PDB file of C-alpha atoms in Angstrom:
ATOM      1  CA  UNK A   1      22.264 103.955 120.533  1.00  0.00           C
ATOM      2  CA  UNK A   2      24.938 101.617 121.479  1.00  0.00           C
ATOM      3  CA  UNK A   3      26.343  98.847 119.286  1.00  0.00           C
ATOM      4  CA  UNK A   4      28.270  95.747 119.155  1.00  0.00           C
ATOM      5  CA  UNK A   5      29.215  94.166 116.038  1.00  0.00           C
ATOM      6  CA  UNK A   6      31.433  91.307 115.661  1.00  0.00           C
ATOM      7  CA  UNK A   7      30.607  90.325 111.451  1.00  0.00           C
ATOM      8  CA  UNK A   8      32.644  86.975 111.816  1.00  0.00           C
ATOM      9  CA  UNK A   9      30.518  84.436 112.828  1.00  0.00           C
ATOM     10  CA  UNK A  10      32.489  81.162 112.507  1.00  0.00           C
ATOM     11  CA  UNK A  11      36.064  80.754 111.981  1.00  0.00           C
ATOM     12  CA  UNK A  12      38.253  77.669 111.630  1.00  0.00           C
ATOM     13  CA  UNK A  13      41.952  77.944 111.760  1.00  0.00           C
ATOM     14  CA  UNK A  14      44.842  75.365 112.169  1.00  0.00           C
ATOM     15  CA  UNK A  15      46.920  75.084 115.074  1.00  0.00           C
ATOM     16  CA  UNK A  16      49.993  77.417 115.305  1.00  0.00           C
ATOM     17  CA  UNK A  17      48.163  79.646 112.828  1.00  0.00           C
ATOM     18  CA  UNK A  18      47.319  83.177 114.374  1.00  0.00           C
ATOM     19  CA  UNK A  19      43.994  84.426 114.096  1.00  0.00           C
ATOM     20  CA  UNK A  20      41.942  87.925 114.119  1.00  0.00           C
ATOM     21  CA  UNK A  21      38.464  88.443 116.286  1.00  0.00           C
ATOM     22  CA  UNK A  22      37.234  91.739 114.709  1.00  0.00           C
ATOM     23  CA  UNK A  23      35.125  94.011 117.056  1.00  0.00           C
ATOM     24  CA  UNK A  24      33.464  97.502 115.827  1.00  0.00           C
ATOM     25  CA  UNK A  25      31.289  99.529 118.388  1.00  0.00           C
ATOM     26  CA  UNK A  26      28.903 102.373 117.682  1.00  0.00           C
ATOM     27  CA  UNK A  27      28.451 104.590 121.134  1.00  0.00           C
ATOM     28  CA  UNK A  28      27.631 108.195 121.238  1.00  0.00           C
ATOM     29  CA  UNK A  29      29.551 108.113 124.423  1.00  0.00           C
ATOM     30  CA  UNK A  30      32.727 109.874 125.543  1.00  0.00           C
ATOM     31  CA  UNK A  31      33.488 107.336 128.589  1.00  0.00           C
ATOM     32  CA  UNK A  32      33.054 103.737 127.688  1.00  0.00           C
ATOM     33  CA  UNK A  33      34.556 100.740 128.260  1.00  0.00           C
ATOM     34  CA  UNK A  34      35.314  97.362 126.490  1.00  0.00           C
ATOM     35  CA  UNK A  35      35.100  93.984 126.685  1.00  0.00           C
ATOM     36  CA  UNK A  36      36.250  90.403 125.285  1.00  0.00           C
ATOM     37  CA  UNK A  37      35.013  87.265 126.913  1.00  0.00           C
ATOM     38  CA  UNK A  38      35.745  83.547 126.387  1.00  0.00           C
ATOM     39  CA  UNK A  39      33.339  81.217 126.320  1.00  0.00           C
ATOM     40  CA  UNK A  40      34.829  77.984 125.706  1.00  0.00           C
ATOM     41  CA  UNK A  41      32.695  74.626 124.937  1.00  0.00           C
ATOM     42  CA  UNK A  42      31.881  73.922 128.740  1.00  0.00           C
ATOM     43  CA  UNK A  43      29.763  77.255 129.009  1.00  0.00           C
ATOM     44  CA  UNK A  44      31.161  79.107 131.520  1.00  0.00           C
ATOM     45  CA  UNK A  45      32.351  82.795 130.640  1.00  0.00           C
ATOM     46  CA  UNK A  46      35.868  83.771 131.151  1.00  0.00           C
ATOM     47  CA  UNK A  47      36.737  87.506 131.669  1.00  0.00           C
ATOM     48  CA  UNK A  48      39.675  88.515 129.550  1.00  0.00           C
ATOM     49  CA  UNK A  49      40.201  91.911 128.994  1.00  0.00           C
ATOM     50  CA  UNK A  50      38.537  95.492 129.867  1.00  0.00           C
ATOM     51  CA  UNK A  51      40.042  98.878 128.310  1.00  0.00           C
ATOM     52  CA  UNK A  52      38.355 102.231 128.599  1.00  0.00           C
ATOM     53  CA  UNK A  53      37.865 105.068 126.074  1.00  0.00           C
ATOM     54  CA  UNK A  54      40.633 106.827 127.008  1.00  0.00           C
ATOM     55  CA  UNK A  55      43.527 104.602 126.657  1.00  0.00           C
ATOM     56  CA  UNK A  56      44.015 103.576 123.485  1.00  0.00           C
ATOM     57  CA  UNK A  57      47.314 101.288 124.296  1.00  0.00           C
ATOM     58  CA  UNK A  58      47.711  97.859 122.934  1.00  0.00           C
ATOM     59  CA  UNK A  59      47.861  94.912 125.475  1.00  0.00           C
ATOM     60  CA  UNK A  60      49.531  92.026 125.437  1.00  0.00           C
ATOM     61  CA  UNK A  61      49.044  89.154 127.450  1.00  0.00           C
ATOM     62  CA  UNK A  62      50.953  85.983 126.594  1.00  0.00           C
ATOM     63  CA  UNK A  63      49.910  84.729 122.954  1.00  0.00           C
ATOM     64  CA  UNK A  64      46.711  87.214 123.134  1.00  0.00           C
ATOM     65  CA  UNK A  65      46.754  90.887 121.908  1.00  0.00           C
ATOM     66  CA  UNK A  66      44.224  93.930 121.722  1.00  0.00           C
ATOM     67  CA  UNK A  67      44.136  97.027 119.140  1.00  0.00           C
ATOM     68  CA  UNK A  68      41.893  99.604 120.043  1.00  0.00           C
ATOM     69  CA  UNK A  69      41.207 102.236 117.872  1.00  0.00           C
ATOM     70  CA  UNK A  70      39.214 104.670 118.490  1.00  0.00           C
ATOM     71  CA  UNK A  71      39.326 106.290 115.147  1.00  0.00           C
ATOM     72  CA  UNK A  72      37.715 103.309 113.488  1.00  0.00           C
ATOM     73  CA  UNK A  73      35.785 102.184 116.480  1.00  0.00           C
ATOM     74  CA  UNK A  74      37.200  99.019 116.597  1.00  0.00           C
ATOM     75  CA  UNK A  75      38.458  96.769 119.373  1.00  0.00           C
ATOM     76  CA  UNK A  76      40.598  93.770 117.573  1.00  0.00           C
ATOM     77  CA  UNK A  77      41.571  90.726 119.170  1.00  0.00           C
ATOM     78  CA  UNK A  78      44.557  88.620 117.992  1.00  0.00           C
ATOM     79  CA  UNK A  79      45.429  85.000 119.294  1.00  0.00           C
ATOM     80  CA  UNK A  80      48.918  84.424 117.968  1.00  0.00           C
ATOM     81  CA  UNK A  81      50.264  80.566 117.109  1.00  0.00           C
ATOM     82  CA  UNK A  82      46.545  79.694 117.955  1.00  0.00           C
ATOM     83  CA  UNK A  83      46.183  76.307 119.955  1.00  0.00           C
ATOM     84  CA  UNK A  84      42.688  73.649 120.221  1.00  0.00           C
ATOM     85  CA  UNK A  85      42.531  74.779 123.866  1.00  0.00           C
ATOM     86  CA  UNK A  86      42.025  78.457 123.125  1.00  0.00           C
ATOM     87  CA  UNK A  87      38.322  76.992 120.439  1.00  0.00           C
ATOM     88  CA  UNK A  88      35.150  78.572 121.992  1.00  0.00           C
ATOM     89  CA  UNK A  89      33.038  81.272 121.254  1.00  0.00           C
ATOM     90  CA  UNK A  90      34.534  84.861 121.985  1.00  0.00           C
ATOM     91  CA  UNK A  91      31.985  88.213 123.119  1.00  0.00           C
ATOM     92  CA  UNK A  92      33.026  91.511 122.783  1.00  0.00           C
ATOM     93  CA  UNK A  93      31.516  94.233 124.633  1.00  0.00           C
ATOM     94  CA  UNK A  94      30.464  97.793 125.776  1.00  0.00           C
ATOM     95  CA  UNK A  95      29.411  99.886 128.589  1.00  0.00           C
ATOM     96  CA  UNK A  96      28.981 102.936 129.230  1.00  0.00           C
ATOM     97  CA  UNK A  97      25.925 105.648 130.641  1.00  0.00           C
ATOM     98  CA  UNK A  98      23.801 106.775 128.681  1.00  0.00           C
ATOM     99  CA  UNK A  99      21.209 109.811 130.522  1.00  0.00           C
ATOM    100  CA  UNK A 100      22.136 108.299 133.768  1.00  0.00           C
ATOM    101  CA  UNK A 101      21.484 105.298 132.934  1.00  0.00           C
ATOM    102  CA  UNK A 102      23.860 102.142 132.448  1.00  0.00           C
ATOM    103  CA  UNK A 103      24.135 100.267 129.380  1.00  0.00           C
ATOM    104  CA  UNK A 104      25.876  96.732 128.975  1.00  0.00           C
ATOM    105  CA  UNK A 105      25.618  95.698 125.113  1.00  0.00           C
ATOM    106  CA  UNK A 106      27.724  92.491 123.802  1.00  0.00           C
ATOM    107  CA  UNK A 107      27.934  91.062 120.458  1.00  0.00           C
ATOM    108  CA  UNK A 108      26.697  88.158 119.198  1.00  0.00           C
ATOM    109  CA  UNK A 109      29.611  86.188 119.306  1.00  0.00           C
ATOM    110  CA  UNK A 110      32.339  84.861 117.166  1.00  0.00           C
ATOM    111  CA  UNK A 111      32.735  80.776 117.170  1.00  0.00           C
ATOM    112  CA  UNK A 112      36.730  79.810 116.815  1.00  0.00           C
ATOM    113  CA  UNK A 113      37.674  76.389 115.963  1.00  0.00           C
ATOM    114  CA  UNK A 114      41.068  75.287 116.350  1.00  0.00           C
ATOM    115  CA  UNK A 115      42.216  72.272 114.722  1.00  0.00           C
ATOM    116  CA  UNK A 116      45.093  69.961 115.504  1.00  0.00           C
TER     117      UNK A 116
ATOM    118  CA  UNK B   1      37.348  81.109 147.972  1.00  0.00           C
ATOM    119  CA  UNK B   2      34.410  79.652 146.254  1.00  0.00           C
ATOM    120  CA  UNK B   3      34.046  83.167 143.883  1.00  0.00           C
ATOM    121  CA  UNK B   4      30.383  83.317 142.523  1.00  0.00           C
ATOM    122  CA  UNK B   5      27.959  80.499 143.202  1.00  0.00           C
ATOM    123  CA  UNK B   6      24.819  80.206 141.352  1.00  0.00           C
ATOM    124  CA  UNK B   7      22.114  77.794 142.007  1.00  0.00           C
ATOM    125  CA  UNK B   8      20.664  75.818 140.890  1.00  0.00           C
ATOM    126  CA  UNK B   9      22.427  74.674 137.686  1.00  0.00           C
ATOM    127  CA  UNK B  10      19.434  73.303 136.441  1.00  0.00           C
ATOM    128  CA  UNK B  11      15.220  73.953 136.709  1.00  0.00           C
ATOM    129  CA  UNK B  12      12.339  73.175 134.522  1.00  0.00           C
ATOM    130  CA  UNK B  13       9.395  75.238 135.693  1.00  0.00           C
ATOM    131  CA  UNK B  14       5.581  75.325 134.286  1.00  0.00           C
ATOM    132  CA  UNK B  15       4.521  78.396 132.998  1.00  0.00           C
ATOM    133  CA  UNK B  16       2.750  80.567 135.600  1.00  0.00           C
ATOM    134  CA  UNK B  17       4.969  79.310 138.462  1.00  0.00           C
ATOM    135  CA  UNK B  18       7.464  81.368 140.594  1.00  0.00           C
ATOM    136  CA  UNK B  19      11.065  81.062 141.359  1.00  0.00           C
ATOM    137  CA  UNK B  20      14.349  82.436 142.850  1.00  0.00           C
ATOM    138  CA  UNK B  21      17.101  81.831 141.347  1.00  0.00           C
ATOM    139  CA  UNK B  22      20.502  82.421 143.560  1.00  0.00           C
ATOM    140  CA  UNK B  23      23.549  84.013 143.550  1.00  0.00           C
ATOM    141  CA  UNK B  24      26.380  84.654 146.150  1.00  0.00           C
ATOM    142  CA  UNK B  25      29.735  85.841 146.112  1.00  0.00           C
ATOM    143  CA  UNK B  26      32.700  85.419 148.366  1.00  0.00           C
ATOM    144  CA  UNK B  27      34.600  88.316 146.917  1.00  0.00           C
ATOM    145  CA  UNK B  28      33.228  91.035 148.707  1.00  0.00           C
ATOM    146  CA  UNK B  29      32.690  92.648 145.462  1.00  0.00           C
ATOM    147  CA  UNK B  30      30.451  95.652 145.585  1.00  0.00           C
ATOM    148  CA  UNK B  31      29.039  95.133 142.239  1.00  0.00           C
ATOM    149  CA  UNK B  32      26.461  92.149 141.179  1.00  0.00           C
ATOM    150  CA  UNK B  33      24.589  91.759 137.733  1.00  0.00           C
ATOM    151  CA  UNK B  34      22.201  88.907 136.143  1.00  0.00           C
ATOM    152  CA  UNK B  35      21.990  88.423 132.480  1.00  0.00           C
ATOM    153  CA  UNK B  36      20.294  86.503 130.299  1.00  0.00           C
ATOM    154  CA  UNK B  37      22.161  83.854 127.355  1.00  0.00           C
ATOM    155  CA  UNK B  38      19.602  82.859 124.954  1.00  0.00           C
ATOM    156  CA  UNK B  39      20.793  80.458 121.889  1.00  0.00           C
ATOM    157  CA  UNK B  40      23.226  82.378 119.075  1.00  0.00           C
ATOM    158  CA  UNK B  41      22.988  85.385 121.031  1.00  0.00           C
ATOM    159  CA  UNK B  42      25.429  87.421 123.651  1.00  0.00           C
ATOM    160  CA  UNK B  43      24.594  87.984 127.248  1.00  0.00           C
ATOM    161  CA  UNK B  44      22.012  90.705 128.079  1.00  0.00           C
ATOM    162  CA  UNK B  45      21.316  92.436 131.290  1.00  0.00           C
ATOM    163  CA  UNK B  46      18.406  91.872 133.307  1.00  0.00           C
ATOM    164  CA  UNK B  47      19.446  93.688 136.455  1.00  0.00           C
ATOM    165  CA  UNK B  48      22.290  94.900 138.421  1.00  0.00           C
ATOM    166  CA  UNK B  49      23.384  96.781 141.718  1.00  0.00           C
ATOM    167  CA  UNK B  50      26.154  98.367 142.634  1.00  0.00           C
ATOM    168  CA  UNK B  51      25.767  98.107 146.117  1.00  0.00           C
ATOM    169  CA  UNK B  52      23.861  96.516 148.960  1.00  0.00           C
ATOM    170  CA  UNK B  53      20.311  98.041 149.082  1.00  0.00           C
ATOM    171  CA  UNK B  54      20.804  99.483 145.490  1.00  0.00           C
ATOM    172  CA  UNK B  55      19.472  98.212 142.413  1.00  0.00           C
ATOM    173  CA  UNK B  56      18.741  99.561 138.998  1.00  0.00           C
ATOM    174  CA  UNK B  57      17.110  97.643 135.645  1.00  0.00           C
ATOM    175  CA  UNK B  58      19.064  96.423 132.629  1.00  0.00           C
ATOM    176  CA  UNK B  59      18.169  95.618 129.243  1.00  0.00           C
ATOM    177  CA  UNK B  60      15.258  93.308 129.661  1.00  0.00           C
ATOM    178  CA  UNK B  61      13.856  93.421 133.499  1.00  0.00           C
ATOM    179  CA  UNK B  62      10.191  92.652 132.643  1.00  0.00           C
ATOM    180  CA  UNK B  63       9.128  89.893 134.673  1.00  0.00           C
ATOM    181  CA  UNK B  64      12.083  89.471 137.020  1.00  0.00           C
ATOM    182  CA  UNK B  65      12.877  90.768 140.394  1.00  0.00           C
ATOM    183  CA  UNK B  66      15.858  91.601 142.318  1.00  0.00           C
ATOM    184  CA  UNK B  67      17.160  92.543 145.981  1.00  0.00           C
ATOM    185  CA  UNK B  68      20.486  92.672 147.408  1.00  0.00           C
ATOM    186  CA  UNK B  69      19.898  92.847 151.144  1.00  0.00           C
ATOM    187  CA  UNK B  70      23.647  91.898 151.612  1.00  0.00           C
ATOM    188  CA  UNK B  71      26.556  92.532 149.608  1.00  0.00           C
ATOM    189  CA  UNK B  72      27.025  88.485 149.308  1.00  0.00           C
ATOM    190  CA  UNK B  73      23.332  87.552 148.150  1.00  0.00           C
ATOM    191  CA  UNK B  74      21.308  88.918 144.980  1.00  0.00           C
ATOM    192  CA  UNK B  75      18.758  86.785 144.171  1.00  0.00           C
ATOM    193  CA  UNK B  76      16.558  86.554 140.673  1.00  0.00           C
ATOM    194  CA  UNK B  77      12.806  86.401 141.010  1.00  0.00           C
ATOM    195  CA  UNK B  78      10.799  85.163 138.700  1.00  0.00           C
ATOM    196  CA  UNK B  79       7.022  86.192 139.000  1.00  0.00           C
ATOM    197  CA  UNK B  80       4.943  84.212 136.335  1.00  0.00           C
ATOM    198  CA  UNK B  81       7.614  82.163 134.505  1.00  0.00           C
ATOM    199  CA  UNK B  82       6.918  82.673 130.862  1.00  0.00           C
ATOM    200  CA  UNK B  83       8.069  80.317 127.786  1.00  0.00           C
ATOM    201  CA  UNK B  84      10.420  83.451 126.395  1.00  0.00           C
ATOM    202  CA  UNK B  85      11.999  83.448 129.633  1.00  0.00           C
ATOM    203  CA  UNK B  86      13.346  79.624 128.914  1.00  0.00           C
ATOM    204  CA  UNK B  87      17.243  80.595 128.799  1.00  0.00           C
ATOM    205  CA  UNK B  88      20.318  80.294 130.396  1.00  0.00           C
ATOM    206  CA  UNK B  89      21.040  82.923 133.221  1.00  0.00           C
ATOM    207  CA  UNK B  90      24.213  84.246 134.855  1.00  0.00           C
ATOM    208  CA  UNK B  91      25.042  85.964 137.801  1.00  0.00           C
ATOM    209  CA  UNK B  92      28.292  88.175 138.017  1.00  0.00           C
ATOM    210  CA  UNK B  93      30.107  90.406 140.291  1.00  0.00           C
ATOM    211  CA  UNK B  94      33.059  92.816 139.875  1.00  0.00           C
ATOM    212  CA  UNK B  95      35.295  94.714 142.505  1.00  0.00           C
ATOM    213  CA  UNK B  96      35.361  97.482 139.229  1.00  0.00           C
ATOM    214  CA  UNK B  97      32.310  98.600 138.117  1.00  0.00           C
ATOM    215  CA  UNK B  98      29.300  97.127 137.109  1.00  0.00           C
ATOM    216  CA  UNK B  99      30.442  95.102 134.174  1.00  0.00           C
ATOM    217  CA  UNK B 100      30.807  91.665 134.950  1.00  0.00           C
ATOM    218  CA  UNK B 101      34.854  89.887 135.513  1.00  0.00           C
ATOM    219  CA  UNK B 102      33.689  86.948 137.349  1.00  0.00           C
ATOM    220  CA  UNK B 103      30.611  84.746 136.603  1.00  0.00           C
ATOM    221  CA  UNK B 104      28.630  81.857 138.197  1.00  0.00           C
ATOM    222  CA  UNK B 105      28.488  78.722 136.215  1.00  0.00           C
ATOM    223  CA  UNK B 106      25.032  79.334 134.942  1.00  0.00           C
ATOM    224  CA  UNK B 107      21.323  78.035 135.585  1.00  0.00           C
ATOM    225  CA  UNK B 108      19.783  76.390 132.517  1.00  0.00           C
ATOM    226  CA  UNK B 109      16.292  77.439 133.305  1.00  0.00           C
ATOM    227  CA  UNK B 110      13.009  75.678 131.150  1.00  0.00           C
ATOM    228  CA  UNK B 111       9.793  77.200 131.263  1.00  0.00           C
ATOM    229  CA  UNK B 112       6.932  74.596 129.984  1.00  0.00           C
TER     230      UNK B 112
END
């Protein structure tokens, strides 16, 4: 079965400091992708990132960066010199096919607070 | 380029009653999804298609209905609204695949 866990629930941090979203998957997939959204305090959902199974390359995009490892089933997302405007709550995700049949699972969600 | 458009934004319904929520894109994205947000919890799909004329179940389709007659339009029917289906819903489309890159805004949808 597929899996999204994301343990931290809340976190507080204060501006400038950098910060860690922690992502572990569980798919018995070989082709999958992943996922982070943003979902700031106005409620719409903000696309970041997708990677798929095979390419296991850090991104960087401005002050945010992804680790995917495979080997650990993670999918880490770092906001470096964090800043109020980046507080909302952040989804990782998965997809993949399963017996011909396509699965979408996200986590439940990690809350960051930024404070000035 | 008005990118998804969901409406409406908000609907209280009594249980028992029927609705459509809508969705359109702009984008001339192939694939369109609807999921559900309920309180605490991540999104979860409730239907998708990856084309016009093609649609396939998600995570939790009981009780809602879907057609994509266009590759704009794919509207959410509701049947029999339920209380459990009280929730916030979002339509999505992607160029990519059928995971979602661009949403609607959302429909905050109460069931009495």
């Amino acid at each position: 079965a597929q899996k999204v866990t994301q343990a931290q629930t809340e976190i507080s941090v204060v501006e400038k400091e950098d910060v860690t979203l922690d992502c572990v998957y569980e798919t018995r997939d070989t082709t999958y992708y992943l996922f982070w959204y943003k979902q700031p305090p106005s409620g719409e959902l903000v696309f970041l990132i997708r990677r798929n199974s095979f390419d296991e390359q850090n991104e960087i995009s401005g002050r945010y960066s992804w680790n995917f490892q495979k080997s650990t089933s993670s999918f880490n997302f770092t906001i470096t010199a964090s800043q109020v405007v980046d507080s909302a709550v952040y989804f990782c995700a998965l997809s993949g096919f399963t017996s011909g049949t396509y699965k979408y699972i996200f986590g439940t969600g990690t809350r960051l607070k930024v404070l000035a | 380029n008005a990118g998804v458009t969901q409406t409406p934004k908000f609907q209280v319904l009594k249980t028992g009653q029927s609705m459509t929520l809508q969705c359109a894109q702009d984008m001339n994205h192939e694939y369109m999804s609807w999921y559900r947000q309920d309180p605490g919890m991540g999104l979860r799909l409730i239907h998708y298609s990856v084309g016009a004329g093609i649609t396939d179940q998600g995570e939790v389709p009981n009780g809602y209905n879907v057609s994509r007659s266009t590759t704009e339009d794919f509207p959410l029917r509701l049947l029999s609204a339920a209380p459990s289906q009280t929730s916030v819903y979002f339509c999505a489309s992607s160029y990519s695949g059928p995971q979602p890159q661009h949403f609607g805004d959302g429909t905050r949808l109460s069931i009495l």
